[in-house]
Every structure is written in structure tokens, then in C-alpha cells.
């Protein structure tokens, strides 16, 4: 991989910044200064320093975002997207949201550039659990809770079994494995209620970090990365 691409993927410097830095002898590869950022390096093995700081390049990057309301999850629509509230380098690193949350849904959204893993995590066959804290109006009863768990008609589709925990008639957690458009909102409508707020609090092995404010993000820890990638590799 070209050194300038490596540095841009590591969100360290743009390609033009890299060539300037190389010309001024500010980049070393395996202990020796390089004169050009166009040199090719082995990204898995090279030890690169940029302006005296060791570069931490990873093949894939994983970020947990606490999505605020009012931004859309896709990258390709006009309107404010989740990528607009993240560092611009992430776009250069080909990062994208793994799955979609409605514009008014908040909470855990994984942002990554690991396309094959994202595909696996979103595949219905993988059965990745997604848990949401909800509020609804009017309140639902135990009977409606059971219906939601067993499966309801959301318009030509019977929802797959879910888990619903009631904290009160209007508050609870719901865990689903599917990811149909407006799935939870449609499930509640099917039992005669309406979702008034929805926050994703878990996605597979990832649990929303409560210390992240809305719009806040952080890289996944090594442990989280390991758990996530092992979900991807399970059949
Ligand atoms: N179900 C919904 O209705 N909306 C979401 O954003 C996620 C799940």
C-alpha cells in the first residue's frame, strides 16, 4: 500500500500533507526517513512514525456512535447524516453506518469500514439481537406484550419472535432479530399502541456506552472488537 494512502486511512494526514511531511523528512518507515509518500509499504508490518508519533494503522476501524435524533443513518441521502457529525477523515477511510436507525431513533450505531462484517451482522440469517428502550402511548398490557413477543402482522409480514420486558405500561425494552423498515413502530401499531421514543441500547454483543452523550462516539475497545468479529465468523 502507498504510504500516503496508509496515512490517510489511519486518519493521520491527507495525501498532500503526507508528501509535504515526507519531503521534510518527518516520516520514518522501519526507522529510516522516507523522501516520498508514494513509496509502498506493507501496512501489516511496517513501523511508521509521522512527525515523531507512531502511526496506528488498522485494517478496519470500528466506532460506537450514540446517534442523536434528527440525523439520518445512511450516507447517500441529502440531509444531515450521521457521517456529518463524525470526523471527516472517517469518510476518507470508507467508514459507513452498519444498518439504519430512523431519523428520530437514538442510541447505538456501529460505524465501520469492514464491509463483509457489516453485511454478516445485518444478514437475517445471523440473528443478531438488537435491543431498544422504548416508550409508547397508550400503555400496553401483559396480553399485548405477549402478542409482540409471539409475532404480529406488520403488513404482509409476521414479525419473528421477540423479547419484550415491561417496566410499566408505557416503558420497556424490546429485543428483535429482524431489521425491517420501522419494524418496532409497526409492531406496536399492530397491537394498537404507538412508539413515542426509541433508543437502541444493544447491538449484538455491543452495549451502548452510557458515558457517551448524544452525538458522542468512541472507538470500540479490543474486547468489543473481538466479540463483534466473532459474531461475524459464527454460522
Ligand atoms: N424499529 C423502528 O421502528 N425504528 C428503528 O429505528 C429501529 C427499529
Short mmCIF file of C-alpha atoms and ligand atoms in Angstrom, two decimals, residues 100-102 105 132 176 180-186 198, ligand 1:
data_model
loop_
_atom_site.label_atom_id
_atom_site.label_comp_id
_atom_site.label_asym_id
_atom_site.label_seq_id
_atom_site.Cartn_x
_atom_site.Cartn_y
_atom_site.Cartn_z
CA UNK A 100 -30.13 2.06 9.79
CA UNK A 101 -31.97 3.73 12.60
CA UNK A 102 -34.94 6.00 11.90
CA UNK A 105 -34.35 6.89 16.85
CA UNK A 132 -34.23 -0.94 22.20
CA UNK A 176 -35.66 -8.10 17.94
CA UNK A 180 -37.44 -4.37 8.75
CA UNK A 181 -38.28 -0.76 7.94
CA UNK A 182 -39.87 0.91 11.03
CA UNK A 183 -40.11 -2.59 12.49
CA UNK A 184 -40.75 -1.74 16.14
CA UNK A 185 -43.04 1.17 15.34
CA UNK A 186 -45.09 -1.12 13.12
CA UNK A 198 -36.89 4.60 20.71
N1 LIG B 1 -37.51 -0.15 14.61
C1 LIG B 1 -38.03 1.06 14.28
O1 LIG B 1 -39.23 1.20 14.15
N2 LIG B 1 -37.18 2.07 14.10
C2 LIG B 1 -35.84 1.98 14.24
O2 LIG B 1 -35.12 2.97 14.06
C3 LIG B 1 -35.32 0.72 14.60
C4 LIG B 1 -36.17 -0.33 14.78
#
